[in-house]
Coordinates of N, CA and C in Angstrom, one line a residue:
X1 N 89.5 91.8 90.8 CA 89.7 90.5 91.0 C 89.8 89.6 89.8
X2 N 90.0 88.4 90.0 CA 90.2 87.4 88.9 C 88.9 87.2 88.2
X3 N 89.0 86.8 86.9 CA 87.8 86.4 86.1 C 87.3 85.1 86.6
X4 N 88.0 84.3 87.4 CA 87.6 83.1 88.0 C 87.7 83.2 89.5
X5 N 86.7 83.8 90.1 CA 86.9 84.0 91.6 C 87.0 82.7 92.4
X6 N 87.7 82.8 93.4 CA 87.9 81.6 94.3 C 87.9 82.1 95.7
X7 N 86.9 81.7 96.5 CA 86.8 82.2 97.9 C 87.8 81.6 98.8
X8 N 88.5 80.6 98.4 CA 89.6 80.0 99.2 C 90.9 80.6 99.0
X9 N 91.1 81.4 97.9 CA 92.4 82.0 97.5 C 92.7 83.1 98.5
X10 N 93.9 83.2 98.9 CA 94.3 84.3 99.8 C 95.6 85.0 99.2
X11 N 95.7 86.2 99.5 CA 96.9 87.0 99.1 C 98.1 86.8 99.9
X12 N 99.2 87.1 99.3 CA 100.5 87.0 100.0 C 101.6 87.6 99.2
X13 N 102.7 87.8 99.8 CA 103.9 88.4 99.2 C 105.0 87.3 99.3
X14 N 105.5 86.9 98.2 CA 106.5 85.9 98.1 C 107.8 86.4 97.8
X15 N 108.9 85.7 98.3 CA 110.2 86.1 98.0 C 110.8 87.2 98.8
X16 N 110.2 87.5 100.0 CA 110.7 88.6 100.9 C 112.0 88.1 101.5
X17 N 112.9 89.1 101.7 CA 114.1 88.9 102.4 C 114.4 90.2 103.1
X18 N 115.4 90.2 104.0 CA 115.8 91.4 104.7 C 116.4 92.4 103.7
X19 N 116.7 92.0 102.5 CA 117.3 92.9 101.5 C 116.3 93.7 100.7
X20 N 115.0 93.3 100.8 CA 113.9 93.9 100.1 C 113.6 95.3 100.7
X21 N 113.4 96.2 99.9 CA 113.0 97.6 100.3 C 111.5 97.8 100.1
X22 N 111.0 98.8 100.7 CA 109.6 99.2 100.6 C 109.2 99.3 99.1
X23 N 110.1 99.9 98.3 CA 109.9 100.1 96.9 C 109.7 98.8 96.2
X24 N 110.5 97.8 96.6 CA 110.4 96.5 95.9 C 109.0 95.9 96.2
X25 N 108.5 96.0 97.4 CA 107.2 95.5 97.7 C 106.1 96.3 97.0
X26 N 106.2 97.6 96.9 CA 105.2 98.4 96.2 C 105.2 98.0 94.7
X27 N 106.4 97.8 94.1 CA 106.5 97.4 92.7 C 105.9 96.0 92.5
X28 N 106.1 95.1 93.4 CA 105.4 93.8 93.3 C 103.9 93.9 93.3
X29 N 103.4 94.8 94.2 CA 102.0 94.9 94.3 C 101.4 95.5 93.0
X30 N 102.1 96.5 92.4 CA 101.6 97.1 91.2 C 101.7 96.2 90.0
X31 N 102.8 95.3 90.0 CA 102.9 94.3 89.0 C 101.7 93.3 89.1
X32 N 101.4 92.9 90.3 CA 100.3 92.0 90.5 C 99.0 92.6 90.0
X33 N 98.7 93.9 90.3 CA 97.5 94.6 89.8 C 97.5 94.5 88.3
X34 N 98.6 94.7 87.7 CA 98.7 94.7 86.2 C 98.5 93.3 85.7
X35 N 99.0 92.3 86.4 CA 98.8 90.9 85.9 C 97.3 90.5 86.0
X36 N 96.6 90.9 87.1 CA 95.2 90.6 87.2 C 94.4 91.3 86.1
X37 N 94.8 92.6 85.8 CA 94.2 93.3 84.7 C 94.3 92.5 83.4
X38 N 95.5 92.0 83.2 CA 95.7 91.2 82.0 C 94.9 89.9 82.0
X39 N 94.7 89.3 83.1 CA 93.9 88.1 83.2 C 92.4 88.5 82.8
X40 N 91.9 89.6 83.4 CA 90.6 90.0 83.1 C 90.4 90.5 81.7
X41 N 91.4 91.2 81.1 CA 91.3 91.7 79.7 C 91.3 90.5 78.8
X42 N 92.2 89.5 79.0 CA 92.2 88.3 78.2 C 90.9 87.6 78.2
X43 N 90.3 87.4 79.4 CA 89.1 86.8 79.6 C 88.0 87.5 78.8
X44 N 87.9 88.8 78.9 CA 86.9 89.6 78.2 C 87.1 89.5 76.7
X45 N 88.3 89.6 76.2 CA 88.5 89.6 74.8 C 88.2 88.2 74.2
X46 N 88.5 87.2 74.9 CA 88.1 85.8 74.5 C 86.6 85.6 74.5
X47 N 85.9 86.0 75.6 CA 84.5 85.8 75.6 C 83.7 86.7 74.6
X48 N 84.1 87.9 74.5 CA 83.5 88.9 73.6 C 83.9 88.8 72.1
X49 N 85.0 88.0 71.9 CA 85.7 87.9 70.6 C 86.0 89.3 70.0
X50 N 86.7 90.1 70.9 CA 87.1 91.4 70.6 C 88.6 91.6 70.9
X51 N 89.2 92.4 70.2 CA 90.6 92.8 70.5 C 90.6 94.3 70.8
X52 N 90.6 94.6 72.1 CA 90.5 96.1 72.4 C 91.8 96.7 72.0
X53 N 91.7 97.9 71.5 CA 92.9 98.6 71.0 C 93.5 99.5 72.1
X54 N 92.7 100.0 73.0 CA 93.1 100.8 74.1 C 92.3 100.6 75.3
X55 N 92.9 101.0 76.4 CA 92.3 100.8 77.7 C 92.1 102.2 78.4
X56 N 90.9 102.4 78.9 CA 90.6 103.7 79.7 C 90.8 103.3 81.1
X57 N 91.8 104.0 81.7 CA 92.1 103.7 83.1 C 91.7 104.9 84.0
X58 N 90.8 104.7 84.9 CA 90.2 105.7 85.8 C 90.4 105.4 87.2
X59 N 90.2 106.4 88.1 CA 90.3 106.2 89.5 C 91.6 106.7 90.0
X60 N 91.8 106.6 91.3 CA 92.9 107.2 92.0 C 94.3 106.7 91.5
X61 N 94.4 105.4 91.3 CA 95.6 104.8 90.8 C 96.0 105.3 89.4
X62 N 95.1 105.8 88.6 CA 95.4 106.2 87.2 C 96.2 107.4 87.3
X63 N 96.4 108.1 88.4 CA 97.3 109.3 88.4 C 98.7 108.9 88.5
X64 N 99.0 107.6 88.7 CA 100.4 107.1 88.7 C 100.9 106.9 87.3
X65 N 101.9 107.7 87.0 CA 102.6 107.5 85.7 C 103.2 106.1 85.6
X66 N 103.8 105.7 86.7 CA 104.5 104.4 86.7 C 103.5 103.3 86.4
X67 N 102.3 103.2 87.2 CA 101.4 102.2 87.0 C 100.7 102.3 85.6
X68 N 100.4 103.4 85.1 CA 99.8 103.6 83.8 C 100.7 103.0 82.7
X69 N 102.0 103.3 82.8 CA 103.0 102.8 81.8 C 103.2 101.3 82.0
X70 N 103.2 100.8 83.2 CA 103.3 99.4 83.5 C 102.1 98.7 82.9
X71 N 100.9 99.2 83.1 CA 99.7 98.6 82.5 C 99.8 98.5 81.0
X72 N 100.2 99.6 80.4 CA 100.3 99.6 78.9 C 101.3 98.6 78.5
X73 N 102.4 98.4 79.2 CA 103.4 97.4 78.8 C 102.9 96.0 79.0
X74 N 102.3 95.7 80.2 CA 101.8 94.3 80.5 C 100.7 94.0 79.5
X75 N 99.8 94.9 79.3 CA 98.6 94.7 78.4 C 98.9 94.8 77.0
X76 N 100.1 95.4 76.6 CA 100.5 95.6 75.2 C 99.5 96.4 74.5
X77 N 98.9 97.4 75.2 CA 97.9 98.3 74.6 C 98.1 99.7 75.0
X78 N 97.6 100.6 74.3 CA 97.6 102.0 74.7 C 96.7 102.2 75.9
X79 N 97.2 102.9 76.9 CA 96.3 103.2 78.1 C 96.1 104.7 78.1
X80 N 94.8 105.0 78.3 CA 94.4 106.5 78.4 C 93.9 106.7 79.8
X81 N 94.5 107.8 80.4 CA 94.0 108.3 81.7 C 93.5 109.7 81.5
X82 N 92.8 110.2 82.6 CA 92.2 111.5 82.5 C 92.8 112.4 83.6
X83 N 92.7 113.6 83.5 CA 93.3 114.6 84.4 C 92.6 114.8 85.7
X84 N 91.6 114.1 85.9 CA 90.9 114.2 87.2 C 90.3 112.8 87.5
X85 N 90.0 112.6 88.8 CA 89.5 111.2 89.2 C 88.1 111.1 89.5
X86 N 87.3 112.1 89.2 CA 85.8 112.0 89.4 C 85.1 111.6 88.2
X87 N 85.5 110.5 87.5 CA 85.0 110.1 86.2 C 83.5 109.7 86.3
X88 N 83.2 109.0 87.4 CA 81.8 108.6 87.5 C 80.8 109.7 87.6
X89 N 81.2 110.7 88.4 CA 80.4 111.9 88.5 C 80.3 112.7 87.2
X90 N 81.4 112.8 86.5 CA 81.5 113.5 85.2 C 80.6 112.7 84.2
X91 N 80.7 111.4 84.2 CA 79.8 110.7 83.2 C 78.4 110.9 83.5
X92 N 78.0 110.9 84.8 CA 76.6 111.2 85.1 C 76.2 112.5 84.7
X93 N 77.1 113.5 84.9 CA 76.8 114.9 84.5 C 76.6 115.0 82.9
X94 N 77.4 114.3 82.2 CA 77.3 114.3 80.7 C 75.9 113.7 80.3
X95 N 75.6 112.6 81.0 CA 74.3 111.9 80.7 C 73.1 112.9 81.0
X96 N 73.2 113.6 82.1 CA 72.2 114.6 82.4 C 72.1 115.7 81.4
X97 N 73.3 116.1 80.9 CA 73.4 117.2 79.9 C 72.7 116.7 78.6
X98 N 73.0 115.4 78.3 CA 72.4 114.9 77.1 C 70.9 114.9 77.2
X99 N 70.4 114.5 78.4 CA 68.9 114.5 78.6 C 68.3 115.9 78.5
X100 N 69.1 116.9 78.9 CA 68.6 118.3 78.9 C 68.8 119.0 77.5
X101 N 70.0 118.8 77.0 CA 70.4 119.5 75.8 C 70.5 118.7 74.5
X102 N 70.5 117.4 74.6 CA 70.6 116.5 73.4 C 72.1 116.0 73.2
X103 N 72.2 115.0 72.3 CA 73.4 114.3 72.1 C 74.5 115.2 71.6
X104 N 74.2 116.2 70.7 CA 75.3 117.0 70.2 C 76.0 117.8 71.2
X105 N 75.3 118.4 72.2 CA 75.9 119.1 73.3 C 76.7 118.1 74.2
X106 N 76.1 117.0 74.5 CA 76.8 116.0 75.4 C 78.1 115.5 74.7
X107 N 78.0 115.2 73.4 CA 79.2 114.7 72.7 C 80.3 115.8 72.6
X108 N 79.9 117.1 72.5 CA 80.9 118.2 72.5 C 81.6 118.3 73.8
X109 N 80.8 118.1 74.9 CA 81.5 118.1 76.3 C 82.3 116.9 76.4
X110 N 81.9 115.8 76.0 CA 82.7 114.5 76.1 C 84.0 114.7 75.3
X111 N 83.9 115.2 74.1 CA 85.1 115.4 73.3 C 86.1 116.3 74.0
X112 N 85.6 117.4 74.7 CA 86.5 118.2 75.4 C 87.1 117.4 76.6
X113 N 86.4 116.6 77.2 CA 86.9 115.7 78.3 C 88.0 114.8 77.8
X114 N 87.7 114.2 76.6 CA 88.7 113.3 76.0 C 90.0 114.0 75.6
X115 N 89.8 115.2 75.2 CA 91.0 116.0 74.8 C 92.0 116.3 75.9
X116 N 91.5 116.2 77.2 CA 92.3 116.4 78.3 C 92.9 115.2 78.9
X117 N 93.1 114.2 78.1 CA 93.6 112.9 78.6 C 95.0 112.7 78.3
X118 N 95.6 111.7 79.0 CA 97.0 111.4 78.8 C 97.1 110.0 78.2
X119 N 98.0 109.7 77.3 CA 98.2 108.4 76.7 C 99.5 107.8 77.1
X120 N 99.5 106.5 77.4 CA 100.7 105.8 77.7 C 100.8 104.6 76.8
X121 N 102.0 104.4 76.2 CA 102.2 103.4 75.3 C 103.1 102.3 75.9
X122 N 103.0 101.1 75.5 CA 103.9 100.0 76.0 C 105.4 100.3 75.8
X123 N 106.2 100.0 76.7 CA 107.6 100.1 76.6 C 108.1 98.8 75.9
X124 N 108.4 98.9 74.6 CA 108.7 97.7 73.8 C 109.7 96.8 74.4
X125 N 110.8 97.3 74.9 CA 111.9 96.5 75.3 C 111.6 95.8 76.7
X126 N 110.5 96.1 77.3 CA 110.1 95.5 78.6 C 108.9 94.5 78.4
X127 N 108.4 94.4 77.2 CA 107.2 93.6 77.0 C 107.5 92.1 77.3
X128 N 108.6 91.6 76.8 CA 109.0 90.2 76.9 C 109.3 89.9 78.4
X129 N 109.9 90.8 79.1 CA 110.2 90.6 80.5 C 108.9 90.4 81.3
X130 N 107.9 91.3 81.0 CA 106.7 91.2 81.8 C 105.8 90.1 81.3
X131 N 105.9 89.7 80.1 CA 105.2 88.5 79.6 C 105.7 87.2 80.3
X132 N 107.0 87.2 80.5 CA 107.6 86.0 81.3 C 107.1 86.1 82.8
X133 N 107.1 87.3 83.4 CA 106.7 87.4 84.8 C 105.2 87.1 84.8
X134 N 104.4 87.4 83.9 CA 103.0 87.1 83.9 C 102.7 85.6 83.8
X135 N 103.5 85.0 82.9 CA 103.4 83.5 82.8 C 103.7 82.8 84.1
X136 N 104.7 83.3 84.9 CA 105.0 82.8 86.2 C 103.9 83.1 87.2
X137 N 103.3 84.3 87.1 CA 102.2 84.6 87.9 C 101.0 83.6 87.7
X138 N 100.7 83.3 86.5 CA 99.6 82.3 86.2 C 99.9 81.0 86.8
X139 N 101.2 80.5 86.7 CA 101.6 79.2 87.3 C 101.4 79.3 88.8
X140 N 101.9 80.3 89.4 CA 101.8 80.5 90.9 C 100.4 80.5 91.3
X141 N 99.5 81.2 90.7 CA 98.1 81.3 91.1 C 97.4 79.9 91.0
X142 N 97.8 79.2 89.9 CA 97.2 77.9 89.7 C 97.6 77.0 90.9
X143 N 98.9 77.0 91.2 CA 99.4 76.2 92.3 C 98.7 76.6 93.7
X144 N 98.6 77.9 93.9 CA 98.0 78.4 95.1 C 96.5 78.1 95.2
X145 N 95.8 78.0 94.1 CA 94.5 77.6 94.1 C 94.4 76.2 94.7
X146 N 95.2 75.3 94.2 CA 95.2 73.9 94.7 C 95.6 73.8 96.2
X147 N 96.6 74.5 96.6 CA 97.1 74.5 98.0 C 96.0 75.0 98.9
X148 N 95.4 76.2 98.5 CA 94.4 76.8 99.3 C 93.1 75.9 99.4
X149 N 92.8 75.3 98.3 CA 91.6 74.4 98.2 C 91.8 73.2 99.2
X150 N 93.0 72.6 99.2 CA 93.4 71.5 100.1 C 93.4 72.0 101.6
X151 N 93.8 73.2 101.8 CA 93.8 73.7 103.2 C 92.4 74.0 103.8
X152 N 91.5 74.3 102.9 CA 90.1 74.7 103.3 C 89.2 73.5 103.6
X153 N 89.7 72.2 103.3 CA 88.9 71.0 103.5 C 88.7 70.7 105.0

């Protein structure tokens, strides 16, 4: 979700016509996910005064080469994914191993885990296109906040 939650805001798909295909709708949803990730990342970097160099992308959607590349392009950062999606369980297991065997063993296992990752880099010639679409996303969200607030009165 957004770094500025709004209980009145609702989702929607804009610009639909009979010419749109299922692939167009899926692409719009994935772009929206990327734009919200950019909102959150920008918020965090500003609040923490940090410029993250890479993003670790976990969970089921991280298996999508398309979304991982899209995220890298929208965020303008390297995105790292992992070859399996049970990252929380793996993290808990590493912490348990550290408790039993110490940091050296835990770090060795973690290093092995990181070695099995994939890296996605931004597609340079698409960065400007997505920056423009992201700017429009922000304008639309701002307008929708006002509309939805007025409708909820």
